[in-house]
Tab-separated table of C-alpha atoms and ligand atoms in Angstrom:
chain	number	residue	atom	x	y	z
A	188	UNK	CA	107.519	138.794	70.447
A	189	UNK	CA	110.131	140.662	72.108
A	190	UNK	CA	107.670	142.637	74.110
A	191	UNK	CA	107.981	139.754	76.611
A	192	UNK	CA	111.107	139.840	77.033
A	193	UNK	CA	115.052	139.350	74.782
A	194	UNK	CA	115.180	137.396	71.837
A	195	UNK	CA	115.865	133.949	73.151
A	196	UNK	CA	117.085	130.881	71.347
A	197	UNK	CA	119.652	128.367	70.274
A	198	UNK	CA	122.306	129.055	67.755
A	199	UNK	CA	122.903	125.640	65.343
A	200	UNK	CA	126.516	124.962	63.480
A	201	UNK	CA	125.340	122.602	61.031
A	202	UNK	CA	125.546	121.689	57.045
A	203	UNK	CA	121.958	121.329	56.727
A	204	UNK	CA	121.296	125.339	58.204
A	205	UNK	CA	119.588	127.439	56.129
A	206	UNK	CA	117.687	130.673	56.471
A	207	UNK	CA	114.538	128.705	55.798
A	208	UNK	CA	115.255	126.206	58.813
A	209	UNK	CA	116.383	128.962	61.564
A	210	UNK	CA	113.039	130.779	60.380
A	211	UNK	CA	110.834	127.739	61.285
A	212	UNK	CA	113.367	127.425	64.192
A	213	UNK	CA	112.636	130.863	64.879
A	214	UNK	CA	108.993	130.661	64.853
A	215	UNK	CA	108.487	127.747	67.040
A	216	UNK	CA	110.226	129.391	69.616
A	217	UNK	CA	108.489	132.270	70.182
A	218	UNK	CA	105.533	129.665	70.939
A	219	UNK	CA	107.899	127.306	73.176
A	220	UNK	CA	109.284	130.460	74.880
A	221	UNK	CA	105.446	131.616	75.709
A	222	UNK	CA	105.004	128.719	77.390
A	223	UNK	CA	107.563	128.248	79.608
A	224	UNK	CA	105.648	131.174	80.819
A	225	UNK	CA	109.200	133.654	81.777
A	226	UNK	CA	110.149	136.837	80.003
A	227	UNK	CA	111.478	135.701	76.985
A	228	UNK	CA	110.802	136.527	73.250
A	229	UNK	CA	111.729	133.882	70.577
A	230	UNK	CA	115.043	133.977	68.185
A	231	UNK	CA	117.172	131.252	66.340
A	232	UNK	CA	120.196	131.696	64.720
A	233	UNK	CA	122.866	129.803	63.287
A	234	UNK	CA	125.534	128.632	60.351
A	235	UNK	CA	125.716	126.105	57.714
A	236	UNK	CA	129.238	125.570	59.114
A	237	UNK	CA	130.265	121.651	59.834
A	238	UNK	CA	132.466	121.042	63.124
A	239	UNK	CA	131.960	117.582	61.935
A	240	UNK	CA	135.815	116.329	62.103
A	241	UNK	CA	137.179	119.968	63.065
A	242	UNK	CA	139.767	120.243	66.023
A	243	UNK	CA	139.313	122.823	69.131
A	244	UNK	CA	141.111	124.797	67.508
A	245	UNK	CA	139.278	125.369	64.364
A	246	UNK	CA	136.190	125.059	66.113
A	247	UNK	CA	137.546	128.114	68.450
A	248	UNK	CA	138.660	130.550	65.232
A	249	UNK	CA	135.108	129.607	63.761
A	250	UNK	CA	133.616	130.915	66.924
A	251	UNK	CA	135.665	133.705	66.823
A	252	UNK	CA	134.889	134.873	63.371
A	253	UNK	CA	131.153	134.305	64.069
A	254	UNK	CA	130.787	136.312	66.561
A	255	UNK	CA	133.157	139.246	65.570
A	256	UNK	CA	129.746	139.852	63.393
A	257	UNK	CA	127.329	138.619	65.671
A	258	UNK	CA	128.157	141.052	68.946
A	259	UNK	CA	126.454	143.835	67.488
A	260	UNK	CA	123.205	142.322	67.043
A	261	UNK	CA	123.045	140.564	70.700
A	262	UNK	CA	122.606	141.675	74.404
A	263	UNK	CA	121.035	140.929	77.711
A	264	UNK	CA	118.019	142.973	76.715
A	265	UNK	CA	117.899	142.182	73.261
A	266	UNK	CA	119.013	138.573	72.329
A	267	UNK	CA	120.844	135.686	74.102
A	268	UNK	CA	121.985	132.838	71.727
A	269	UNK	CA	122.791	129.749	73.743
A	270	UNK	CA	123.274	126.449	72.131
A	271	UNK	CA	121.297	124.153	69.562
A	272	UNK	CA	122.643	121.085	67.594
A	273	UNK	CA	126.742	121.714	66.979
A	274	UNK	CA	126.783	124.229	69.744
A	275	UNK	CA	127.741	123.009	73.822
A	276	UNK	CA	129.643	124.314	76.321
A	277	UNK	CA	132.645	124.537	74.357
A	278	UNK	CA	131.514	126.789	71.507
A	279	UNK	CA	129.724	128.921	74.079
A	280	UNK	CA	132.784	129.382	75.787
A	281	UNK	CA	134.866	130.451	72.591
A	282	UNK	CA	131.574	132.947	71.653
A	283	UNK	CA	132.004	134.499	75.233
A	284	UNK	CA	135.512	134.938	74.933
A	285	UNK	CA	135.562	136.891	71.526
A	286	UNK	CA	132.344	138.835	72.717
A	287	UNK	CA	134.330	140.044	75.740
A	288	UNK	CA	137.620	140.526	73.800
A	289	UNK	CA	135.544	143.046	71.229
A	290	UNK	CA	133.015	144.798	73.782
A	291	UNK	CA	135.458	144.810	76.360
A	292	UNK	CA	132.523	143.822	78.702
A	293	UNK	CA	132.139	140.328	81.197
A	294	UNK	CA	128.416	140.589	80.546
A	295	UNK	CA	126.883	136.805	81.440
A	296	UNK	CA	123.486	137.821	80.486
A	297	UNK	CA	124.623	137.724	76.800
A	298	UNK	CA	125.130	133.758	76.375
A	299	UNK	CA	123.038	131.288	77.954
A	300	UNK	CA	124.704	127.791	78.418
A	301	UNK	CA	127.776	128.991	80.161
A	302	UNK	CA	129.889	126.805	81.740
A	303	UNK	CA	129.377	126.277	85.671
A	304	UNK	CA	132.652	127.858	86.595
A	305	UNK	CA	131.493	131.043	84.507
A	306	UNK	CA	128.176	131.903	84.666
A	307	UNK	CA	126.607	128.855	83.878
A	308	UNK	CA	123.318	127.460	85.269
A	309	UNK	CA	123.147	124.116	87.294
A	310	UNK	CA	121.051	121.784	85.174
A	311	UNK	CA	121.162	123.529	82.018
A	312	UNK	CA	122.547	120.938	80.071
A	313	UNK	CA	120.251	117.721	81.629
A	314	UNK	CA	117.352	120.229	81.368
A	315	UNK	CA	115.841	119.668	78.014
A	316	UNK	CA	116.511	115.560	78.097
A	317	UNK	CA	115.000	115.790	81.733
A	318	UNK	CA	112.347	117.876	80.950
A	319	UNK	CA	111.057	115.997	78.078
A	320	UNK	CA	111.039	112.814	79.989
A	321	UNK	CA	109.077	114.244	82.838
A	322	UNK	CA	106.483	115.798	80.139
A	323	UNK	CA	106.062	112.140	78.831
A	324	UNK	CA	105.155	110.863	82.112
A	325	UNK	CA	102.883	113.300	82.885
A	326	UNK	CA	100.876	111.847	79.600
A	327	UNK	CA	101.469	108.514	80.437
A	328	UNK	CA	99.792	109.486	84.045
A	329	UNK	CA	96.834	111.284	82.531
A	330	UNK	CA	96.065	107.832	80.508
A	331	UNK	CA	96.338	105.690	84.237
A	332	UNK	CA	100.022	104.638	83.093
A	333	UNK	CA	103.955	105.318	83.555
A	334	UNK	CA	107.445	104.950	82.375
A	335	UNK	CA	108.302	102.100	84.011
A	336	UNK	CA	109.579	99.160	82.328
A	337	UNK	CA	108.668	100.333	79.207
A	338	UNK	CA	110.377	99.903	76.097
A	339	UNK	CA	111.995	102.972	74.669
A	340	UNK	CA	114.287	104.019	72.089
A	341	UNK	CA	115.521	108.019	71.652
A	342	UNK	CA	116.927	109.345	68.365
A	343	UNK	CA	120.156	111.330	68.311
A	344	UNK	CA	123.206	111.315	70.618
A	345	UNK	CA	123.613	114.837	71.708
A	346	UNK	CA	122.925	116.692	74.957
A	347	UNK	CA	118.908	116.488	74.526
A	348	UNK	CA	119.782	112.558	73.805
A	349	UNK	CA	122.077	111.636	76.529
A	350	UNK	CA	120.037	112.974	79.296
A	351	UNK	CA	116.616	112.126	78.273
A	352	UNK	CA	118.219	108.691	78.196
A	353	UNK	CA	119.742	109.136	82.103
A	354	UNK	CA	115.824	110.121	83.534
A	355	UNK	CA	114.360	107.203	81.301
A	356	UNK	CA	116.470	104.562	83.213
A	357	UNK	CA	116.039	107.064	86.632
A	358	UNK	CA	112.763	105.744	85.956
A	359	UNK	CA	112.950	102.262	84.922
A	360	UNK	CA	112.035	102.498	81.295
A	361	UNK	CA	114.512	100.077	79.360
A	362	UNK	CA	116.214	102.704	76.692
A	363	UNK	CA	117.230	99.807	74.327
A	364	UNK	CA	118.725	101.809	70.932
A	365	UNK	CA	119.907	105.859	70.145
A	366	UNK	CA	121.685	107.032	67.185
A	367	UNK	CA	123.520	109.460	65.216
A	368	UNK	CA	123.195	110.311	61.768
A	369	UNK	CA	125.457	107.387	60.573
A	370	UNK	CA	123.514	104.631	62.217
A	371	UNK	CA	121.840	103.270	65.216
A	372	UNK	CA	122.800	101.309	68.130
A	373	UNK	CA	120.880	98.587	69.707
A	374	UNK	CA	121.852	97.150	73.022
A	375	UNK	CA	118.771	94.601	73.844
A	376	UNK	CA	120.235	95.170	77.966
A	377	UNK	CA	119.522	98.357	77.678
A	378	UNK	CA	122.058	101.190	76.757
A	379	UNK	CA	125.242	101.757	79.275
A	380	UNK	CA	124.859	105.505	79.459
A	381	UNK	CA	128.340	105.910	81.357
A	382	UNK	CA	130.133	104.868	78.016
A	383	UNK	CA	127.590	107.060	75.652
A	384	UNK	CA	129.205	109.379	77.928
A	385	UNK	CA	132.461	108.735	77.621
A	386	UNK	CA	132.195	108.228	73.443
A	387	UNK	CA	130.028	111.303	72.870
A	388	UNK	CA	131.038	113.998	75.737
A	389	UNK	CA	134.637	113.317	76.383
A	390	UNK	CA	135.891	111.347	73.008
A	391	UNK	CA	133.638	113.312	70.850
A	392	UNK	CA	133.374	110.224	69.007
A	393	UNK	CA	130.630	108.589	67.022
A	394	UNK	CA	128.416	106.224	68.506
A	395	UNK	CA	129.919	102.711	66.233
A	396	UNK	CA	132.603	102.991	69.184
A	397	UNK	CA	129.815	101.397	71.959
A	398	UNK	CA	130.472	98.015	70.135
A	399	UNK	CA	134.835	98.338	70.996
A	400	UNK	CA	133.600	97.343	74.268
A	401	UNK	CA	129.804	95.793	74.498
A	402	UNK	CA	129.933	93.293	71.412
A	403	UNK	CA	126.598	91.983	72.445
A	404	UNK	CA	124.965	95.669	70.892
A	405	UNK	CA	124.609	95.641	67.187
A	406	UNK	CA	125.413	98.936	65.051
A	407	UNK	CA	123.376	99.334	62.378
A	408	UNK	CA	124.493	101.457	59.862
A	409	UNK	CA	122.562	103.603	58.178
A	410	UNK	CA	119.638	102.741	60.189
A	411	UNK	CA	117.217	104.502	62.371
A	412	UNK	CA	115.711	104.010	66.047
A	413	UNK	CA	112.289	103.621	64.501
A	414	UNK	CA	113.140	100.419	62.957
A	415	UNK	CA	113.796	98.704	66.652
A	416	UNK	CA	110.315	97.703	67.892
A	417	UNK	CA	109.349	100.028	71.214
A	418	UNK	CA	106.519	101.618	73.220
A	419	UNK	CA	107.793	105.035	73.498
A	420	UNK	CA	109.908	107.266	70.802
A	421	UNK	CA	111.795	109.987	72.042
A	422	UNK	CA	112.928	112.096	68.614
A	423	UNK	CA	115.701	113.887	70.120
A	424	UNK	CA	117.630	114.408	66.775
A	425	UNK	CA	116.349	116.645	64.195
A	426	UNK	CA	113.670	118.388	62.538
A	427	UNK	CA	111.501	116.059	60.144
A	428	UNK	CA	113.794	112.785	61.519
A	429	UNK	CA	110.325	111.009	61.856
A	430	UNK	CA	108.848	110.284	58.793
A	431	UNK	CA	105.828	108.159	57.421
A	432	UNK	CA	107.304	104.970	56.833
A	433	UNK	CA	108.905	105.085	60.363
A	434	UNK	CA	105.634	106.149	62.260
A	435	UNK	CA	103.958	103.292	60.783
A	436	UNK	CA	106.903	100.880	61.307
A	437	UNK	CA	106.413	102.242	65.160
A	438	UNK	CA	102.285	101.903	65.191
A	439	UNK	CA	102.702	98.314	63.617
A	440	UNK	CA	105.584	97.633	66.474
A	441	UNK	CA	103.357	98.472	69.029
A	442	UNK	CA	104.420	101.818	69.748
A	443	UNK	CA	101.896	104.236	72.241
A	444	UNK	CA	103.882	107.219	72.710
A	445	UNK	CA	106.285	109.704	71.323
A	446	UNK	CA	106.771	112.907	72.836
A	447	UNK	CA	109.793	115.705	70.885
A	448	UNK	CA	113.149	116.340	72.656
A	449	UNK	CA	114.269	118.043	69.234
A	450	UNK	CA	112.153	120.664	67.228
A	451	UNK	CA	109.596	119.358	65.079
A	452	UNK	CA	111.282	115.942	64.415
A	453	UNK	CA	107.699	114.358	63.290
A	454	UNK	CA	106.641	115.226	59.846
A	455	UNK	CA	103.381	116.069	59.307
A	456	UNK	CA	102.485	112.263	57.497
A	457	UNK	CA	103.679	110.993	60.811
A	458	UNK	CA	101.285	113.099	63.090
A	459	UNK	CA	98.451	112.341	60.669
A	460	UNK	CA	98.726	109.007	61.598
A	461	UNK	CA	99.301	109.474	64.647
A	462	UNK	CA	96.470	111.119	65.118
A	463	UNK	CA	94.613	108.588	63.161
A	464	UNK	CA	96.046	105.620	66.068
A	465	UNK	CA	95.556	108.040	68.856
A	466	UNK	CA	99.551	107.855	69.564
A	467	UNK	CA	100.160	109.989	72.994
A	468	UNK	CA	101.669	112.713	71.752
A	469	UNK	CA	104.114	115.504	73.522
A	470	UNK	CA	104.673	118.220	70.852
A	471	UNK	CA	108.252	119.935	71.369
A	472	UNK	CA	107.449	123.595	71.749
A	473	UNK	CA	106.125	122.251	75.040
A	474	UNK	CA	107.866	118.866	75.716
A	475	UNK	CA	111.276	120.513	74.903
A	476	UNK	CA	111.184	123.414	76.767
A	477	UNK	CA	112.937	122.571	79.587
A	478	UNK	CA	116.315	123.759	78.124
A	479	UNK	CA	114.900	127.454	77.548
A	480	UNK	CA	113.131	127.610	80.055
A	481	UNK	CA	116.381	127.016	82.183
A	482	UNK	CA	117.951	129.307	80.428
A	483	UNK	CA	116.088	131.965	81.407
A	484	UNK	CA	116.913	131.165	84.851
A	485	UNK	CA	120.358	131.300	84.378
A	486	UNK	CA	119.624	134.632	83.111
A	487	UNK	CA	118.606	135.767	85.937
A	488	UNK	CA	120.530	134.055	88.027
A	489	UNK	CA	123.666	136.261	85.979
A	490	UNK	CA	121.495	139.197	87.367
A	491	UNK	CA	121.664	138.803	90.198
A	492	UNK	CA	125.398	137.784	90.573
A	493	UNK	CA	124.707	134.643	92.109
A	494	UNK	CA	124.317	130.491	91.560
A	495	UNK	CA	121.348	128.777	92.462
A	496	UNK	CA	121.067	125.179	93.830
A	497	UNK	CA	120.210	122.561	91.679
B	762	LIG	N1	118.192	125.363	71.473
B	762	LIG	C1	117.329	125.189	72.591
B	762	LIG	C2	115.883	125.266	72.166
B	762	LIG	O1	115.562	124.964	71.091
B	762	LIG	C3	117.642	126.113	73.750
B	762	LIG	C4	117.571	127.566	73.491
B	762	LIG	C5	117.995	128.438	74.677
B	762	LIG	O2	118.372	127.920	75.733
B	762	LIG	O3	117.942	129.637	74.513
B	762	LIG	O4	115.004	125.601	72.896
């Protein structure tokens, strides 16, 4: 649909990529990007690469090499790649740098997901998280209810994790477990976001680390969020995450909502029944596209040479 606008869409380093997966990835976007209702078309792109264990310097000559092919098929009025699962700041930033070293060009409107000192949008990295949680309590409202002091677990541990997390508490929902694709972690107080923080963003470590210091949280290995009883599911992992046997683990636990911070994490047996239990449900192409949709902004905020508050 690029009549509405550039190609827009995240770019995924990840073992499990496939040109099947960025085509579904693909597709939902163009729908997600139509609703934000701004001027971008849909596009996904990607590599089965794994970072997984890689230093910054590896990571950088990956970027490198990826994009010494990729420059020729991307542009401000053609396609901007920002980031998806295995690509933050950090990648963008190595992307940008070989894109400029081969074109010769500081063009911002190429990358979206910049860093702040560069080009970068205020609130492009809380925005999907944020935007997701805000979407949830707008279906919690339409049904006479809120967020507040409910029970809620969110999958994953990433960007779209960590600050779906932050506005859950913001709004005094208890976010008791989130995960990574090792295990889960369950702190009945409610999880100290500071140190997911610190582990995930800074350490770049996995998420077994949050017991070093809080040995009252259990880490569950090999476990998911859907086995910790909850109201509210935020999948903010990955596609198909949600299967079945979880969604009725989460009907029989009392659960009431889920609403997508990743793309398509509920399989289809999952939405049958949770269509069948009338489950409030916030599908991603529109509870997720905060992120985009931000995007887009910082688009044109790279237009117009100048920063916006946040
Ligand atoms: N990967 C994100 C998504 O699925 C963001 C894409 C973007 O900002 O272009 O919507």
């Amino acid at each position: 649909n690029s009549a509405l606008g550039p190609h827009k869409g995240g770019l995924r380093f990840h073992p499990t990529v496939s040109l099947d997966v960025i085509k579904f990835l693909a597709y939902e976007q163009v729908f997600k990007n139509s609703l934000t209702g701004l001027q971008i078309g849909g596009g996904k792109g990607g590599s089965d690469f794994n970072p997984r264990g890689r230093s910054d310097r590896e990571i950088m000559r990956f970027c490198q090499s990826f994009m010494t092919n990729l420059y020729r098929h991307i542009g401000s009025s053609t396609d901007v790649p920002a980031g998806d699962i295995g690509v933050s700041g950090r990648e963008i930033g190595y992307l940008f740098g070989q894109y400029k070293r081969i074109t010769g060009k500081y063009e911002l409107g190429v990358l979206t997901g910049k860093d702040i000192s560069w080009g970068g949008s205020l609130a492009r990295v809380e925005a999907t998280g944020y935007g997701c949680v805000y979407f949830a309590q707008e279906i919690l409202k339409e049904a006479g209810d809120e967020l507040k002091g409910k029970r809620c677990v969110v999958s994953g541990s990433g960007n779209v994790a960590i600050y779906a997390i932050e506005k859950l508490q913001e709004f005094g929902a208890v976010v008791v477990a989130c995960s990574d694709s090792d295990g889960t972690i369950y702190d009945p107080k409610g999880l100290d976001l500071k140190l997911l923080q610190e582990i995930k963003e800074v350490r770049r470590e996995r998420l077994y680390k949050y017991k070093d210091t809080h040995s009252h949280a259990e880490y569950r290995k090999g476990s998911k969020v859907y086995d910790v009883e909850c109201e509210c599911a935020f999948p903010c992992a990955t596609q198909n995450e949600l299967t079945g046997e979880d969604a009725q683990k989460f009907v029989a636990g009392g659960g009431r909502l889920v609403c997508e911070g990743a793309n398509m994490p509920t399989a289809p047996e999952a939405l049958t029944l949770f269509r069948e239990k009338n489950v409030l449900f916030g599908p991603g192409k529109a509870a997720n596209a905060g992120g985009v949709a931000v995007s887009a902004l910082e688009m044109q905020q790279n237009a117009g040479w100048g920063t916006w508050t946040f």
